[in-house]
Coordinates of C-alpha atoms in Angstrom, one line a residue:
X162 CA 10.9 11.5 9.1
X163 CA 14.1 9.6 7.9
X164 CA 13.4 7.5 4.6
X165 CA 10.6 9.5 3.5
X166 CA 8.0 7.8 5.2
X167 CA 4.5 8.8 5.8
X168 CA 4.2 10.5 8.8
X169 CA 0.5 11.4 10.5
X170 CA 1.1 14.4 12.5
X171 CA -1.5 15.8 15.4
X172 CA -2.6 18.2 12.3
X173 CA -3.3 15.1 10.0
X174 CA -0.6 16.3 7.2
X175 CA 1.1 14.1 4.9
X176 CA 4.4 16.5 3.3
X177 CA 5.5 16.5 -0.2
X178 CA 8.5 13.9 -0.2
X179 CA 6.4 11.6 2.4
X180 CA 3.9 11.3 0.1
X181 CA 6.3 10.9 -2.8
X182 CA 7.9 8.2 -1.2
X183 CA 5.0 5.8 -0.8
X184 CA 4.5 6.2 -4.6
X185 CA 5.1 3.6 -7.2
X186 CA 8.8 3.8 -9.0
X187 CA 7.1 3.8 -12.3
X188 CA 4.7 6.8 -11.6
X189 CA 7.8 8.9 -10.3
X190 CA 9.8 8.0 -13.8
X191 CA 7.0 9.2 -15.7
X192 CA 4.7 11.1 -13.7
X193 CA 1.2 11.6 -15.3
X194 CA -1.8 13.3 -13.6
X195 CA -3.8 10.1 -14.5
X196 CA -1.4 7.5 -12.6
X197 CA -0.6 9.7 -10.1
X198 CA -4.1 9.9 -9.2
X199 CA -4.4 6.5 -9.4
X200 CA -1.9 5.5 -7.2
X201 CA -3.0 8.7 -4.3
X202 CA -6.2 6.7 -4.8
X203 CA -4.6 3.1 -4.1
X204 CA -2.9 4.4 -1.2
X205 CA -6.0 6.3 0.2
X206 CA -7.9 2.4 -0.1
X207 CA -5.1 0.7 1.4
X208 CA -5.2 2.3 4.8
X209 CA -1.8 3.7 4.1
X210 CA -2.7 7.6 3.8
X211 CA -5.3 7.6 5.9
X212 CA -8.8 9.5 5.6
X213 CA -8.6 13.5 6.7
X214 CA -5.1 13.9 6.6
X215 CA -4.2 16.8 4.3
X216 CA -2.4 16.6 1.3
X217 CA 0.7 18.6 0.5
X218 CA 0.2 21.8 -1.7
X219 CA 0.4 21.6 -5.6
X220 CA 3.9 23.0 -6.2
X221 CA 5.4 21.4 -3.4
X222 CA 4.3 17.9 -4.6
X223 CA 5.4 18.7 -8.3
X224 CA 8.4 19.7 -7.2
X225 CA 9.0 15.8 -5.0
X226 CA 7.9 13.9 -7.6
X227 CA 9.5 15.8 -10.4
X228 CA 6.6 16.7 -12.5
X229 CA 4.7 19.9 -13.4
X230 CA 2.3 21.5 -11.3
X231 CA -0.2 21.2 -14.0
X232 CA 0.3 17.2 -13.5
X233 CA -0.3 17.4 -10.1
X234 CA -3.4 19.8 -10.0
X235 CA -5.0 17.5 -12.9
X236 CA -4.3 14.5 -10.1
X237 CA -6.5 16.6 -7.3
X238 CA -9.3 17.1 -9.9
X239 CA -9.6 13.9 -11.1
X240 CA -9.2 13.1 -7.3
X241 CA -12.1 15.7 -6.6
X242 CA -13.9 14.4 -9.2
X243 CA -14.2 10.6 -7.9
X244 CA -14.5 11.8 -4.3
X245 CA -10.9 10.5 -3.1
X246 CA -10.5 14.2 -2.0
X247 CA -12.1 17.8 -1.1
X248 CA -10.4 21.0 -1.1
X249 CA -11.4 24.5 0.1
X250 CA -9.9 27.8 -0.1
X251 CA -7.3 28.5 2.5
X252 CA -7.5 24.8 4.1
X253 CA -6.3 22.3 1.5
X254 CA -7.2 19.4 0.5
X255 CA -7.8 16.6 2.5
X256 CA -8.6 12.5 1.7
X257 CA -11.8 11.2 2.4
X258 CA -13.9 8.3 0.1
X259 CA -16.9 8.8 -2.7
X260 CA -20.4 9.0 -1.0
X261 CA -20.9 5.4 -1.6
X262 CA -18.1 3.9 0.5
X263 CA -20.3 3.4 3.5
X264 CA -18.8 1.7 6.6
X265 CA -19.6 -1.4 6.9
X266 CA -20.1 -3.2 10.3
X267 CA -21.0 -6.2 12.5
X268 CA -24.5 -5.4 13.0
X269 CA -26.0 -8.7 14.6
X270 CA -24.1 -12.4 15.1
X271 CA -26.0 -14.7 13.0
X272 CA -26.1 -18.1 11.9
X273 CA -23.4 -19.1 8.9
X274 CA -25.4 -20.9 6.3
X275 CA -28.9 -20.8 5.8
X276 CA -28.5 -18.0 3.1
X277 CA -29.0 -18.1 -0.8
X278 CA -32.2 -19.2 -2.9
X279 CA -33.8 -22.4 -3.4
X280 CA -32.6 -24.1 -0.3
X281 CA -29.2 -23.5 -1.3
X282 CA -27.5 -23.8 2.0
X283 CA -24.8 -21.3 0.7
X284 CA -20.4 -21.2 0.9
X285 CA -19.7 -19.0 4.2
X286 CA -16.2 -17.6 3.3
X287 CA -16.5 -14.9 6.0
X288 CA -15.4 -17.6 8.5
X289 CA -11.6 -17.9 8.9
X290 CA -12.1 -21.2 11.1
X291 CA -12.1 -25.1 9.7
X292 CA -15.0 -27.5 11.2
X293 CA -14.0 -29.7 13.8
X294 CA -11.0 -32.4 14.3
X295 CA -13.9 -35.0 14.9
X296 CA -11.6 -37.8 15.8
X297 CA -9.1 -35.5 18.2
X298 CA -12.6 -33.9 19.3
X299 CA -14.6 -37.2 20.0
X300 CA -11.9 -38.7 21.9
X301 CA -11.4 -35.1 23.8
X302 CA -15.4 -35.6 24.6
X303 CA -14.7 -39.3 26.2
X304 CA -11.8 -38.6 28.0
X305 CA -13.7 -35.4 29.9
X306 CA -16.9 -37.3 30.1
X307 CA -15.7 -39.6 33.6
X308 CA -14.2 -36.2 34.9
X309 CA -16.9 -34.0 35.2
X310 CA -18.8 -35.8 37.9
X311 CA -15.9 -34.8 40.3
X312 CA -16.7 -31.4 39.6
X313 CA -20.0 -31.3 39.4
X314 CA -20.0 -32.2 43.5
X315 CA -18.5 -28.3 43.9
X316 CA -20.4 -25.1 42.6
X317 CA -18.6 -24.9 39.4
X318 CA -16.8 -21.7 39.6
X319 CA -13.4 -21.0 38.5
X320 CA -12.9 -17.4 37.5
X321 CA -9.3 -18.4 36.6
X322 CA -9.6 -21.1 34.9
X323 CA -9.2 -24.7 35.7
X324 CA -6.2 -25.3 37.6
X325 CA -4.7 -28.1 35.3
X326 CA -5.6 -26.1 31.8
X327 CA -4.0 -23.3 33.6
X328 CA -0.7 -25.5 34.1
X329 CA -1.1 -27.0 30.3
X330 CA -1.5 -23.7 28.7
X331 CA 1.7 -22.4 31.0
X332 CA 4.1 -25.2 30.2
X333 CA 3.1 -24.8 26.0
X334 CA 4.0 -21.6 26.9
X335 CA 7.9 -22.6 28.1
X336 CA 8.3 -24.9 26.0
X337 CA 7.4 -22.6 23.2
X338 CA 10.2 -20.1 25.0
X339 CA 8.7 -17.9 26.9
X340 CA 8.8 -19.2 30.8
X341 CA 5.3 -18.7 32.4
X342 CA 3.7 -19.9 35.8
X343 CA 0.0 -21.1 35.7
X344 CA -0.8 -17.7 37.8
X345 CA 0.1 -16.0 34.5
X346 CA -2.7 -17.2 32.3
X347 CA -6.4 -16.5 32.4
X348 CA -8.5 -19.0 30.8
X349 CA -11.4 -17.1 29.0
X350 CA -14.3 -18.0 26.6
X351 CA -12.1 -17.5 23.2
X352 CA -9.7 -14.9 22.4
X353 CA -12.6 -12.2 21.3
X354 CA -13.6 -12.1 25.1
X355 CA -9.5 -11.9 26.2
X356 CA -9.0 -8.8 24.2
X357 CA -12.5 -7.2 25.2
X358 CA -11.1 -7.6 29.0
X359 CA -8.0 -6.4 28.7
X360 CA -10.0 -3.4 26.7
X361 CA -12.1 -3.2 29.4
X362 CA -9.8 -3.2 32.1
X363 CA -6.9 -1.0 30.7
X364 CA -9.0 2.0 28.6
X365 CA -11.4 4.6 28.9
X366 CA -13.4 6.2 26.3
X367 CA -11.0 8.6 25.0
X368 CA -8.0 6.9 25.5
X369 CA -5.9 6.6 22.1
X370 CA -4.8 2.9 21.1
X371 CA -3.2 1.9 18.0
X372 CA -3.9 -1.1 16.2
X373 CA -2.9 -2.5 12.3
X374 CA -4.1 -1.3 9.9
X375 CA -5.9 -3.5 8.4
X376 CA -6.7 -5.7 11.4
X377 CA -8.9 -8.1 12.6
X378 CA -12.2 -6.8 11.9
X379 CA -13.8 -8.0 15.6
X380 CA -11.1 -6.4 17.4
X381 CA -12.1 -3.1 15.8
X382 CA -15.6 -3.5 16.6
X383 CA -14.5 -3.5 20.5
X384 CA -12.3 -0.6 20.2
X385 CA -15.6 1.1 18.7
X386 CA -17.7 0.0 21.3
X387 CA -15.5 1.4 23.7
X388 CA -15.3 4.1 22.2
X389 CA -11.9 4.8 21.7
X390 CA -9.1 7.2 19.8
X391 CA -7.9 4.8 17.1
X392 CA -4.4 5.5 15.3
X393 CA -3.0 2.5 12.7
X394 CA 0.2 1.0 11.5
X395 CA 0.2 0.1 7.7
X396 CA 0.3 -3.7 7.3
X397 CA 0.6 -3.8 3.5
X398 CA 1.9 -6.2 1.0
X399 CA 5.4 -5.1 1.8
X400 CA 4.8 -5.8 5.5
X401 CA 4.8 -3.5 8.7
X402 CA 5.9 0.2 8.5
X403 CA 7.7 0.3 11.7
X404 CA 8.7 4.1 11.3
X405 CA 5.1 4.8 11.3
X406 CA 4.7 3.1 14.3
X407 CA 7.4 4.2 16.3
X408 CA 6.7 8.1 15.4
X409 CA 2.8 7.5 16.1
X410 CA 4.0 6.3 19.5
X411 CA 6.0 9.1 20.3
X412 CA 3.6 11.8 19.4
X413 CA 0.2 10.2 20.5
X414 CA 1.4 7.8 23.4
X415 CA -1.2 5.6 22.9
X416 CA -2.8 3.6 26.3
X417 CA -2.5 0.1 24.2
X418 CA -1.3 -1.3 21.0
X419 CA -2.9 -4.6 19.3
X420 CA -0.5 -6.5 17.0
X421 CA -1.1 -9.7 15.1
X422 CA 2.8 -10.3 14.4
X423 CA 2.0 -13.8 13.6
X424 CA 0.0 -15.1 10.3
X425 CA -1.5 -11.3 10.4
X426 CA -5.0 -11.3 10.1
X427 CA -6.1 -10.6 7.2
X428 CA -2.8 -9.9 5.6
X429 CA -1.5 -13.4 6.7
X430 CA 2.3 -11.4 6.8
X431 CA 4.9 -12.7 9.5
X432 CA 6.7 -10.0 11.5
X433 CA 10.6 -10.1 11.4
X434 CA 12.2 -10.6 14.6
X435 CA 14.0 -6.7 14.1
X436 CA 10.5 -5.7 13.8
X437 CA 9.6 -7.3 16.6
X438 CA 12.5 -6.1 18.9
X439 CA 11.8 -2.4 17.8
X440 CA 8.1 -2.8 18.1
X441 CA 8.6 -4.2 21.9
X442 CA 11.7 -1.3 22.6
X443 CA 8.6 1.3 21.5
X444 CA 5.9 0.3 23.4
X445 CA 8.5 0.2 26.4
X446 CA 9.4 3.4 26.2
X447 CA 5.9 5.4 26.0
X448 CA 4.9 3.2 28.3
X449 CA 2.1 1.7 26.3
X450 CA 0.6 -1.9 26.6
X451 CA 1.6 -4.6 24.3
X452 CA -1.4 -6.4 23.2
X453 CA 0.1 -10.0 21.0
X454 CA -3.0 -11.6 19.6
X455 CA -1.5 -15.0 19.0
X456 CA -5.2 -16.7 17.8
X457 CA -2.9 -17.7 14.3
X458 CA 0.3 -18.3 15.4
X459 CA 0.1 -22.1 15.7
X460 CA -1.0 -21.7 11.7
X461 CA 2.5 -22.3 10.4
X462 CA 2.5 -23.6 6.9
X463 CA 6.2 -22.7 4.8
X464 CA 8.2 -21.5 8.2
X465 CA 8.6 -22.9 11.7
X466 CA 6.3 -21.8 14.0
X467 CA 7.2 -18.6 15.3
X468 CA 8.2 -17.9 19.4
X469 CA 6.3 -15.6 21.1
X470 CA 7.2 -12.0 20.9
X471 CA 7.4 -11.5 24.7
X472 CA 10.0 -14.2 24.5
X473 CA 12.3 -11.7 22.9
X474 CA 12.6 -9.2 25.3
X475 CA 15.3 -8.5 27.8
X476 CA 15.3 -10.9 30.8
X477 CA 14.5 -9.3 34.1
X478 CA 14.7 -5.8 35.6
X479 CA 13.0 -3.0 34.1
X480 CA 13.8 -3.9 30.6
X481 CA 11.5 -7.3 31.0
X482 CA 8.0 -7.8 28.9
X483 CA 6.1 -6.9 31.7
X484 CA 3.8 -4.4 29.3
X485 CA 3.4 -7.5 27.3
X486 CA 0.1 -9.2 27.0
X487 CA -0.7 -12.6 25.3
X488 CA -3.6 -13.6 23.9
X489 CA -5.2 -16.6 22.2
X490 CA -7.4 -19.3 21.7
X491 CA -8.3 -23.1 20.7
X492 CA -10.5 -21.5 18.1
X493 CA -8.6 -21.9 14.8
X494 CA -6.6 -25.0 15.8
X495 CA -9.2 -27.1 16.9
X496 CA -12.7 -25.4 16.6
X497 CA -14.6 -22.3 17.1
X498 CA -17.3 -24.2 18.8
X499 CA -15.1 -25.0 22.1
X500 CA -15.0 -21.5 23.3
X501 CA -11.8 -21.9 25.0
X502 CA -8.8 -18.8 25.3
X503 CA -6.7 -17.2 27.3
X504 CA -4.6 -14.6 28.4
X505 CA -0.9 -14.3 29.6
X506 CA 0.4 -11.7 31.6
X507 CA 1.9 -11.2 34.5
X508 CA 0.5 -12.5 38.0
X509 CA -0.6 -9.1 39.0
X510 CA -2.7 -8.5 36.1
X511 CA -4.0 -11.5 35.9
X512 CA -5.9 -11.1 38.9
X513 CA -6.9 -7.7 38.2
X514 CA -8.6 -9.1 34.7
X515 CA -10.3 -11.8 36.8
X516 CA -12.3 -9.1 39.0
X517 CA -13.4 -7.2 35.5
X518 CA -14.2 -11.1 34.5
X519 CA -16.0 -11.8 37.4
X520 CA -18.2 -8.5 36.7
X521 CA -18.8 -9.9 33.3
X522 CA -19.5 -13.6 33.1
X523 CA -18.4 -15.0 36.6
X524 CA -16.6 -18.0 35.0
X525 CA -15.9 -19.9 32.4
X526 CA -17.8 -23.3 31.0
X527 CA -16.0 -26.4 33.8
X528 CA -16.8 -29.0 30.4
X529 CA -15.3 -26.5 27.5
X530 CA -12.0 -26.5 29.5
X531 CA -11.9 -30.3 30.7
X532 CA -12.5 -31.2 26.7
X533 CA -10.2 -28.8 25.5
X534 CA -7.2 -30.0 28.2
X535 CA -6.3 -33.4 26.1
X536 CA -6.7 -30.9 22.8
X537 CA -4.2 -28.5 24.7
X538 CA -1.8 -31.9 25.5
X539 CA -2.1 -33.5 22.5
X540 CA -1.5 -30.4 20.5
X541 CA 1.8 -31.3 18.9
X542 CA 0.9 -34.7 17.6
X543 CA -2.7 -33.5 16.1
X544 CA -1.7 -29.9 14.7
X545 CA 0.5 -31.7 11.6
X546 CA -2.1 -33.1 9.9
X547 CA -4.0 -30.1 10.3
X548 CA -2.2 -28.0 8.8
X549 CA -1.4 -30.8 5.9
X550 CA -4.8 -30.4 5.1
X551 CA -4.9 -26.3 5.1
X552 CA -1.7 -26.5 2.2
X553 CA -3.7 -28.3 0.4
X554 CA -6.9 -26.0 0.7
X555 CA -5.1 -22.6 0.0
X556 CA -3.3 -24.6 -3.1
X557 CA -7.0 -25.7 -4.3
X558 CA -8.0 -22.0 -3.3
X559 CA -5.1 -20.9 -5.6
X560 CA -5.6 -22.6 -8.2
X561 CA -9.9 -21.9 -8.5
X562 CA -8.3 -18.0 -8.2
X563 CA -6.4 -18.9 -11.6
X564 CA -8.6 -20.2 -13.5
X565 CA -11.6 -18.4 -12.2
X566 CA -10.3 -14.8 -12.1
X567 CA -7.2 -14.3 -13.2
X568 CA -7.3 -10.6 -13.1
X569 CA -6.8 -10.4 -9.4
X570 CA -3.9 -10.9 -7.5
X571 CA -2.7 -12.0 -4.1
X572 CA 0.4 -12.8 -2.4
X573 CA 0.8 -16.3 -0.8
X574 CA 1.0 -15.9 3.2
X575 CA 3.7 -18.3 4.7
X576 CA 0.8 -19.2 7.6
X577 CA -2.6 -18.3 8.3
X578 CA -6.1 -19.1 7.1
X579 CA -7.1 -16.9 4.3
X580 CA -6.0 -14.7 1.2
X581 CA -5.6 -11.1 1.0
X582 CA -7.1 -10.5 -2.5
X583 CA -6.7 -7.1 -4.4
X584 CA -9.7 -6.7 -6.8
X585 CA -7.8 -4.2 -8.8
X586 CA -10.9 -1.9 -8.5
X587 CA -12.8 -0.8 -5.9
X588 CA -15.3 -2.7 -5.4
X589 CA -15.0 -4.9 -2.4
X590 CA -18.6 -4.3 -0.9
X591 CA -20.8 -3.8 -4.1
X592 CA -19.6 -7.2 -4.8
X593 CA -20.1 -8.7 -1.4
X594 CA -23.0 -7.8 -2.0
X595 CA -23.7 -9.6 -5.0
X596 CA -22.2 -12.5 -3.9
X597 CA -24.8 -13.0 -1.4
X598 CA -26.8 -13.2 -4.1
X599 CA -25.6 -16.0 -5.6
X600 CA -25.4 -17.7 -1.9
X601 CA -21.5 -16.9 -0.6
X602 CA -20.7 -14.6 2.5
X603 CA -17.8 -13.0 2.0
X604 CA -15.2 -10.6 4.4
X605 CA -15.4 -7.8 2.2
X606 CA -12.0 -5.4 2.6
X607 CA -13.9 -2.9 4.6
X608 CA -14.4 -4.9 7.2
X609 CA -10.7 -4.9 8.2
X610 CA -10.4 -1.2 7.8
X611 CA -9.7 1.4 10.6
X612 CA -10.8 4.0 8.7
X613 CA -14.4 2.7 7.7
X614 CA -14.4 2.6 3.3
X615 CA -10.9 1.7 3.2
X616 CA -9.7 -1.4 1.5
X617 CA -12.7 -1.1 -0.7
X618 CA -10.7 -2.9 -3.5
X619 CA -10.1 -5.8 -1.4
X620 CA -11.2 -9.3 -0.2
X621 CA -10.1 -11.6 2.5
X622 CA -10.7 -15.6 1.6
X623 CA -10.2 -18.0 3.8
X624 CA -9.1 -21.6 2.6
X625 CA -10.8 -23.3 5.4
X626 CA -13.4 -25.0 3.1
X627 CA -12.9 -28.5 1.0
X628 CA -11.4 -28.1 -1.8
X629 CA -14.6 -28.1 -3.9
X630 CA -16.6 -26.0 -2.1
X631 CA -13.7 -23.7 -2.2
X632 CA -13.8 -23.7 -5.9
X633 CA -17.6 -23.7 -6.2
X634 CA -17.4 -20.3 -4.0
X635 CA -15.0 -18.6 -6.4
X636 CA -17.0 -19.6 -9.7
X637 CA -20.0 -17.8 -7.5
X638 CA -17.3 -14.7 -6.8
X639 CA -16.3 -14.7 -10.2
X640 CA -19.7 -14.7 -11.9
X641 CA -20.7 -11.7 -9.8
X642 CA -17.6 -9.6 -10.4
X643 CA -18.1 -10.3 -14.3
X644 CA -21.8 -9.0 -14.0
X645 CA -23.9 -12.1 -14.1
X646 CA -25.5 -11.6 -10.7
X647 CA -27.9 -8.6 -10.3
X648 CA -27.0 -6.7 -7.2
X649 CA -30.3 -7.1 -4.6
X650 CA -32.0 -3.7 -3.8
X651 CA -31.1 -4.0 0.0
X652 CA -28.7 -6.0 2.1
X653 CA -31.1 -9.0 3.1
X654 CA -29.0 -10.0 6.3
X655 CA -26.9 -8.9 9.2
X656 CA -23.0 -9.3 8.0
X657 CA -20.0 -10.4 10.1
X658 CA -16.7 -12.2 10.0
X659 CA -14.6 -14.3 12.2

């Protein structure tokens, strides 16, 4: 491909000058076995060679990056050696992770809290949520209360969603640019069971989707579950490889795509609007759904809120967004507890995901959505001081980083709800595990990995705590990445994230 971008053929290869390209400039000016190693072994935990693709041949790869073949066959034994790669005569060799990079999954949901020793009700910084807006919520609470007598006269069913959150959730919709009609939203129980519907309705075991990679660790888990062919886009500190994306789709034509373009979970990047245009022009053309998970986009916290990407595309006819799904949710704005989401599509398909709904669940909670129509309302005059409050958490979360452990780094995210921290080592889940040691859950970088092991040298903190507890939590992190927490002998709960 053009630029010298990775590209992961049916046959899983990665050629010579692909590879060289995603290298560091300062291991192609002086190219040593040891840091070219290292850096195969950076881009390996990163997601962005992924695992059993096969590595170009020795001389080839000496001959891209300008070094000696003896340079480049000291990098596969060293890579051999730590278990980055395996080789055999006449097939290559091929990426994989050391024996000790075991996936890592969401096992059971369990109570956050209610973990460390001595009554130590613990720091939960697996949950990318804040607590409640108690005022916003109480008065939300009153305001339904005289309501739901009216309904509770009829049987309570509305598969669609209520009519009037229907409209609300529509007209944010306009006003944020992209014109939809209340028959173009389905009102779900949060965003997780949007995406498993459209999942459900759209794929087939065996069907190939693409998704980030990393990505939102939940959304994976359905994938799994439905057991699907995943392929990835690299999401790294640079942003989206869009080459990647648009070869992937012309070679594996994938049934659906799931983007976070907005406040990228867990990266917290924003995707550019040419990005954005291209990524919509590709899934057009192979004929693949667009799946927008706009949970975060609301989180704006250095730029404007962003519009939403079907709001970009052509106007009418067959160039339209009609491929275009929209999902999102109440959850991070307001509160994880008011299981209110939704979905927006066209008319047609929203009443083909009611039916799989109606299989599923029937319908939706009548109070959750009459409490969460004032919070849909009010949205614009409540959502300021909300995120006034998260600048000042991921400044207090910055700062604790600093002093704490300066050896990491991270970039700041313009929106969002968390950090993307690199550990400069991997060792993502051995301290995770550590951690809960000391009383903190934490989304180690596996988690958010196609290709489980990956991102093994990264951790994704959310500043969604008070500032103390925030800093109280990294002290804890950074006394059991400096060794003065024993590692327990077994994992002694069920881990997730949100």
């Amino acid at each position: 491909m053009a630029n010298g971008r990775v590209v992961q053929t049916a046959d899983r290869m990665i050629g010579s000058r692909q590879l060289a390209a995603l290298l560091p400039a300062e291991v192609l000016a002086r190219p040593g076995y040891r840091s070219l190693a290292d850096a195969v072994r950076t881009l390996i935990l990163d997601g962005r060679i992924a695992l059993h693709v096969r590595l170009p041949a020795e001389r080839e790869l000496a001959e891209a990056v300008g070094a000696s073949r003896a340079t480049v066959t000291g990098a596969y034994d060293l890579l051999r050696e730590s278990g980055y790669v395996r080789s055999r005569r006449g097939s290559g060799t091929w990426t994989e992770l050391p024996e000790g990079h075991r996936p890592v999954g969401a096992h059971a949901l369990v109570g956050a809290g209610g973990y460390g020793a001595d009554g130590d009700p613990g720091i939960d910084l697996a949950i990318a949520a804040m607590g409640a807006p108690e005022d916003s919520l109480t008065a939300a609470v009153a305001w339904a209360a005289p309501r739901l007598p009216a309904f509770a006269r009829s049987p309570g069913y509305h598969p669609f969603g209520l009519p009037d959150l229907r409209t609300a959730i529509a007209e944010r919709f306009t006003r944020r640019g992209l014109a939809t009609r209340p028959e173009q939203i389905l009102v779900t129980a949060g965003a997780q069971q949007a995406f498993a519907l459209v999942v459900s309705l759209l794929c087939r075991p065996g069907d190939r989707v693409m998704t980030e990679n990393p990505t939102y660790a939940n959304a994976l888990d359905a994938l799994r579950h439905a057991r699907l062919r995943t392929g990835s886009i690299a999401v790294s500190d640079a942003g989206w490889d869009l080459e990647i994306a648009e070869s992937a789709l012309r070679q594996t034509v994938p049934r659906l795509a799931y983007v976070i373009p907005d406040f990228h979970n867990p990266t917290g990047a924003l995707m550019p609007e040419e990005q954005r245009l291209r990524l919509l022009a590709a899934t057009r053309r192979t004929g693949t759904w667009l799946v927008v998970d706009e949970t975060i986009a609301d989180i704006a916290l250095d730029v404007p809120a962003p519009a939403p990407l079907a709001s970009l595309a052509p106007k009418g006819g067959a160039g339209g967004a009609d491929h275009v799904m929209t999902i999102g949710s109440l959850s991070k704005t307001h509160w994880g507890g008011l299981r209110v989401g939704w979905i927006r599509a066209t008319a047609k398909m929203i009443t083909e995901l009611t039916a799989v709904r109606v299989a599923a669940d029937m319908t939706g909670s009548v109070l959750d959505q009459l409490v969460a129509l004032p919070l849909m309302e009010g949205l614009e005059r409540t959502l300021p001081a909300r995120l006034e409050q998260l600048r000042g958490q991921r400044a207090a979360l910055i700062a604790s980083l600093e002093r704490h452990t300066p050896e990491w780094s991270w970039q700041v995210p313009p929106g969002g709800l968390s950090l993307w921290v690199d550990l400069g080592e991997p060792v993502s889940s051995a301290l995770a595990d550590r951690a809960a040691a000391a009383g903190v859950n934490i989304g180690r970088g596996a988690r958010f990995g196609v290709d489980p092991g990956t991102f093994e040298h990264r951790l994704r903190i959310p500043y969604t705590l008070p500032a103390e507890r925030l800093d109280e939590g990294v002290r804890r992190l950074a006394e059991a990445f400096h060794g003065g927490v024993p590692l327990p002998s077994a994992v002694e709960r069920p881990y997730w994230v949100a």
